[in-house]
Tab-separated table of C-alpha atoms in Angstrom:
chain	number	residue	atom	x	y	z
A	1	UNK	CA	-25.698	-25.379	25.187
A	2	UNK	CA	-21.908	-25.703	25.177
A	3	UNK	CA	-21.607	-22.923	22.608
A	4	UNK	CA	-23.399	-20.526	24.960
A	5	UNK	CA	-21.050	-21.537	27.770
A	6	UNK	CA	-18.121	-20.870	25.427
A	7	UNK	CA	-19.603	-17.488	24.465
A	8	UNK	CA	-19.894	-16.493	28.123
A	9	UNK	CA	-16.388	-17.803	28.740
A	10	UNK	CA	-15.079	-15.613	25.912
A	11	UNK	CA	-17.041	-12.645	27.224
A	12	UNK	CA	-15.189	-12.703	30.543
A	13	UNK	CA	-11.745	-11.910	29.077
A	14	UNK	CA	-13.441	-9.246	26.939
A	15	UNK	CA	-14.517	-7.443	30.100
A	16	UNK	CA	-11.241	-8.015	31.934
A	17	UNK	CA	-8.820	-7.104	29.126
A	18	UNK	CA	-10.942	-4.805	26.940
A	19	UNK	CA	-9.809	-6.755	23.867
A	20	UNK	CA	-12.692	-6.629	21.380
A	21	UNK	CA	-11.505	-9.797	19.637
A	22	UNK	CA	-12.872	-11.847	22.539
A	23	UNK	CA	-16.263	-10.255	21.996
A	24	UNK	CA	-16.178	-11.170	18.327
A	25	UNK	CA	-15.346	-14.760	19.224
A	26	UNK	CA	-18.202	-14.737	21.742
A	27	UNK	CA	-20.609	-13.623	18.993
A	28	UNK	CA	-19.290	-16.509	16.887
A	29	UNK	CA	-20.148	-18.825	19.791
A	30	UNK	CA	-23.687	-17.458	19.922
A	31	UNK	CA	-24.036	-17.960	16.150
A	32	UNK	CA	-22.843	-21.565	16.533
A	33	UNK	CA	-25.394	-22.070	19.330
A	34	UNK	CA	-28.122	-20.817	16.993
A	35	UNK	CA	-26.904	-23.239	14.308
A	36	UNK	CA	-27.064	-26.049	16.879
A	37	UNK	CA	-30.584	-24.990	17.876
A	38	UNK	CA	-31.653	-25.184	14.242
A	39	UNK	CA	-30.422	-28.776	14.056
A	40	UNK	CA	-27.027	-28.277	12.437
A	41	UNK	CA	-24.437	-30.953	13.062
A	42	UNK	CA	-21.147	-30.421	14.846
A	43	UNK	CA	-19.288	-29.695	11.601
A	44	UNK	CA	-21.847	-27.005	10.656
A	45	UNK	CA	-21.604	-25.487	14.140
A	46	UNK	CA	-17.804	-25.271	13.986
A	47	UNK	CA	-17.933	-23.801	10.473
A	48	UNK	CA	-20.506	-21.176	11.561
A	49	UNK	CA	-18.349	-20.294	14.591
A	50	UNK	CA	-15.223	-19.952	12.448
A	51	UNK	CA	-16.881	-17.983	9.644
A	52	UNK	CA	-18.746	-15.544	11.901
A	53	UNK	CA	-15.757	-14.964	14.198
A	54	UNK	CA	-13.326	-14.493	11.320
A	55	UNK	CA	-15.699	-12.210	9.427
A	56	UNK	CA	-16.205	-10.009	12.489
A	57	UNK	CA	-12.472	-9.776	13.159
A	58	UNK	CA	-11.689	-8.975	9.502
A	59	UNK	CA	-14.436	-6.350	9.190
A	60	UNK	CA	-14.842	-4.727	12.611
A	61	UNK	CA	-11.206	-4.540	13.710
A	62	UNK	CA	-9.946	-2.301	10.852
A	63	UNK	CA	-12.992	-0.039	11.206
A	64	UNK	CA	-12.410	0.318	14.952
A	65	UNK	CA	-8.700	0.996	14.433
A	66	UNK	CA	-9.482	3.679	11.821
A	67	UNK	CA	-12.017	5.350	14.098
A	68	UNK	CA	-9.525	5.398	16.959
A	69	UNK	CA	-6.796	7.067	14.868
A	70	UNK	CA	-9.114	9.592	13.175
A	71	UNK	CA	-10.715	10.794	16.406
A	72	UNK	CA	-10.141	14.528	16.894
A	73	UNK	CA	-8.191	15.583	19.945
A	74	UNK	CA	-10.186	17.564	22.473
A	75	UNK	CA	-8.314	20.400	24.103
A	76	UNK	CA	-8.986	21.260	27.708
A	77	UNK	CA	-7.738	23.708	30.293
A	78	UNK	CA	-5.356	26.379	29.057
A	79	UNK	CA	-4.762	24.455	25.820
A	80	UNK	CA	-8.399	25.115	24.873
A	81	UNK	CA	-7.803	28.869	25.192
A	82	UNK	CA	-4.993	29.039	22.636
A	83	UNK	CA	-6.203	30.522	19.374
A	84	UNK	CA	-9.348	32.067	20.882
A	85	UNK	CA	-10.357	35.685	20.481
A	86	UNK	CA	-10.490	38.062	23.415
A	87	UNK	CA	-11.547	41.673	24.016
A	88	UNK	CA	-9.134	44.174	25.543
A	89	UNK	CA	-10.452	45.635	28.834
A	90	UNK	CA	-7.329	47.609	29.795
A	91	UNK	CA	-4.643	48.646	27.322
A	92	UNK	CA	-2.357	45.690	26.536
A	93	UNK	CA	1.315	46.156	25.701
A	94	UNK	CA	4.563	44.281	26.288
A	95	UNK	CA	4.350	45.013	30.020
A	96	UNK	CA	0.774	43.933	30.712
A	97	UNK	CA	-2.922	44.707	30.534
A	98	UNK	CA	-6.279	42.975	30.925
A	99	UNK	CA	-8.504	41.077	28.510
A	100	UNK	CA	-11.818	39.257	28.665
A	101	UNK	CA	-11.239	35.701	27.496
A	102	UNK	CA	-13.939	33.011	27.509
A	103	UNK	CA	-16.049	35.063	29.916
A	104	UNK	CA	-13.209	35.615	32.394
A	105	UNK	CA	-10.859	38.525	33.007
A	106	UNK	CA	-7.224	37.615	32.355
A	107	UNK	CA	-3.986	39.504	32.697
A	108	UNK	CA	-2.346	39.780	29.320
A	109	UNK	CA	0.719	41.003	27.500
A	110	UNK	CA	1.472	41.395	23.828
A	111	UNK	CA	3.614	38.852	22.016
A	112	UNK	CA	5.743	41.598	20.498
A	113	UNK	CA	6.865	44.086	23.170
A	114	UNK	CA	6.375	46.980	20.706
A	115	UNK	CA	2.711	46.168	19.955
A	116	UNK	CA	-0.095	47.821	21.920
A	117	UNK	CA	-3.822	47.117	21.860
A	118	UNK	CA	-6.390	49.660	23.005
A	119	UNK	CA	-9.577	49.080	24.992
A	120	UNK	CA	-12.309	47.405	22.940
A	121	UNK	CA	-10.029	45.901	20.289
A	122	UNK	CA	-10.034	42.185	19.666
A	123	UNK	CA	-6.888	40.109	20.032
A	124	UNK	CA	-5.950	36.486	19.472
A	125	UNK	CA	-4.483	34.382	22.278
A	126	UNK	CA	-1.171	32.887	21.194
A	127	UNK	CA	-0.288	31.094	24.420
A	128	UNK	CA	-0.884	31.065	28.147
A	129	UNK	CA	2.175	31.860	30.258
A	130	UNK	CA	1.268	31.022	33.849
A	131	UNK	CA	-1.766	33.215	34.578
A	132	UNK	CA	-1.045	35.633	31.724
A	133	UNK	CA	-2.411	35.376	28.208
A	134	UNK	CA	0.058	36.271	25.494
A	135	UNK	CA	-1.849	37.974	22.691
A	136	UNK	CA	-1.378	39.470	19.253
């Protein structure tokens, strides 16, 4: 019974601090409670708690850390528009023009002031400058 109380006690800091190690220790407490329920002595219960908790920390923690660092960044807002293709609606040059980008009409200008893009041609968005897409 005391192992279950300890497991709940370790679960509280897990929720409050979001430190997964407390959860792994709580699982060790549950495993020790199971060992106690099966008739294991105090030494067996402590060994089960230590082995299960240590094994979880040694195995799960590096996997979680690797998953956190390998997670791809999700772009949103204007950052998500960089690198996308657009269709020219009104001639685009160094002074201005209009494009259709991600289903919306945007004002646009060419990256190089000497470049021009005619209606219907496809361009790539290099950056967003205020409310104007810079294209090439």
